């Protein structure tokens, strides 16, 4: 606003007309052409442009002023002077405030007042507005609005803002990464985590009073009693809240876990007892400490009582049993272990010793099941090593389990009682862990599959007179045959698939085989053969 003072104007050019006689300019004080000397009660002598402060008359207006025109003595009339009053904005509010927080596209009312203005405008927004009034605004994003009002004097402007937030929403509230209520052991620590959008402030309350928190954060606390965590957030259109309850339960406790025996035998039952409280589930694992092999032996073990499990650790190793239980405060584990003895059998073993042979882990000699054996199964899964041969010569045997046999000089099957070659009854042969030794099948026409996944080296490998069936042999790890491969009257899968890793063969004799010359060529291309007798017999079945 302009500051006005009462002045007494003495104009040399006008001969001092309109001035009191005692209010004369100081003698000798000159002004430029077009200026007049002014004497006022504040600054004394000064020069002003001619016409300042004049009205329409000759200096004596019709009013009651002192030397003014038509005004009321305020020093201005209706003349052409420069003293126009400035524009002044009294208020500029959005919904009654200079700053509001709203949702996107909310319709707001802007109001304003001004003095000495002829028009106003809002940026961003409408223009050509009256000096005082209201209008509507609809912000899509946070916006600062500027009101500008203009008139004859200096313009004025004022700002107001609208902060646009998304609707408040609790995106996540978890306890130990679980989006629901959980149960933990008493005294266990849990981590409460949350994420919120569009909030104006949040609190987390665990029953002891609200705590101001950030929109995205976490808090780790120890839970000694059942506790409900409540997250409350202010925002638009309304406050929101969510809660998670953590139940404090007695923790899992394995009261006892013990193996009965002081020593165990390979693949024999092992007794143990346990007592567990507050658990949801227990599983039993077994580990061979010699090889490091760990197996899941029993899922969902009863929580108490005495039970049996089969020891799988190899002879000479140690069987470790590990009990793992889950529940509040879990998992909790307990273990016990026992050494595994080796049952060694000296000398040769035959069908008369079969009952004893079933307990043997090693035999320092031969194993011979032949004439007089009156069973269809030879079950020797505990047998691991034989220094001599394993010979099955009874043609009535259908199933042979040597699943844990590791080494032998040779394993062979033949009908030794028959005068003329006749097929033996063998339909199933388990040699899952046979790693080193020979294998000969004679008259095994009923055997259609032979898996040798662990066989690495062989003294000799022979299949004779099984031409009535296509034998699917799988020996993926066999790399060397130190003496010979003999295949006579044999219907086999193509050799390249049968022995994919074979690198060395000393002697190969392949007479009357089912595979094609191309298969033999491929087979010979990847091994070293010092002596061979290779032909084919188109009359045998061709195996795919």
JSON list of C-alpha atoms in Angstrom, two decimals, residues 286-294 312-314 316-321 335-340:
[
{"chain": "A", "resi": 286, "resn": "UNK", "atom": "CA", "xyz": [19.16, -92.42, 9.58]},
{"chain": "A", "resi": 287, "resn": "UNK", "atom": "CA", "xyz": [22.76, -91.62, 8.62]},
{"chain": "A", "resi": 288, "resn": "UNK", "atom": "CA", "xyz": [25.64, -93.93, 7.77]},
{"chain": "A", "resi": 289, "resn": "UNK", "atom": "CA", "xyz": [28.48, -91.98, 9.38]},
{"chain": "A", "resi": 290, "resn": "UNK", "atom": "CA", "xyz": [30.98, -93.86, 7.23]},
{"chain": "A", "resi": 291, "resn": "UNK", "atom": "CA", "xyz": [29.53, -92.82, 3.87]},
{"chain": "A", "resi": 292, "resn": "UNK", "atom": "CA", "xyz": [27.58, -89.76, 5.01]},
{"chain": "A", "resi": 293, "resn": "UNK", "atom": "CA", "xyz": [24.42, -91.13, 3.41]},
{"chain": "A", "resi": 294, "resn": "UNK", "atom": "CA", "xyz": [21.30, -89.74, 5.08]},
{"chain": "A", "resi": 312, "resn": "UNK", "atom": "CA", "xyz": [21.11, -99.27, 6.94]},
{"chain": "A", "resi": 313, "resn": "UNK", "atom": "CA", "xyz": [24.67, -98.22, 7.84]},
{"chain": "A", "resi": 314, "resn": "UNK", "atom": "CA", "xyz": [27.30, -100.51, 6.32]},
{"chain": "A", "resi": 316, "resn": "UNK", "atom": "CA", "xyz": [32.13, -101.37, 10.20]},
{"chain": "A", "resi": 317, "resn": "UNK", "atom": "CA", "xyz": [30.41, -97.97, 10.18]},
{"chain": "A", "resi": 318, "resn": "UNK", "atom": "CA", "xyz": [28.15, -96.26, 12.72]},
{"chain": "A", "resi": 319, "resn": "UNK", "atom": "CA", "xyz": [24.39, -95.94, 12.51]},
{"chain": "A", "resi": 320, "resn": "UNK", "atom": "CA", "xyz": [23.14, -92.50, 13.59]},
{"chain": "A", "resi": 321, "resn": "UNK", "atom": "CA", "xyz": [19.44, -91.95, 14.24]},
{"chain": "A", "resi": 335, "resn": "UNK", "atom": "CA", "xyz": [20.05, -88.12, 18.21]},
{"chain": "A", "resi": 336, "resn": "UNK", "atom": "CA", "xyz": [21.61, -91.39, 19.27]},
{"chain": "A", "resi": 337, "resn": "UNK", "atom": "CA", "xyz": [24.05, -93.70, 17.50]},
{"chain": "A", "resi": 338, "resn": "UNK", "atom": "CA", "xyz": [25.34, -97.25, 17.59]},
{"chain": "A", "resi": 339, "resn": "UNK", "atom": "CA", "xyz": [28.23, -99.08, 15.84]},
{"chain": "A", "resi": 340, "resn": "UNK", "atom": "CA", "xyz": [27.38, -101.60, 13.11]}
]
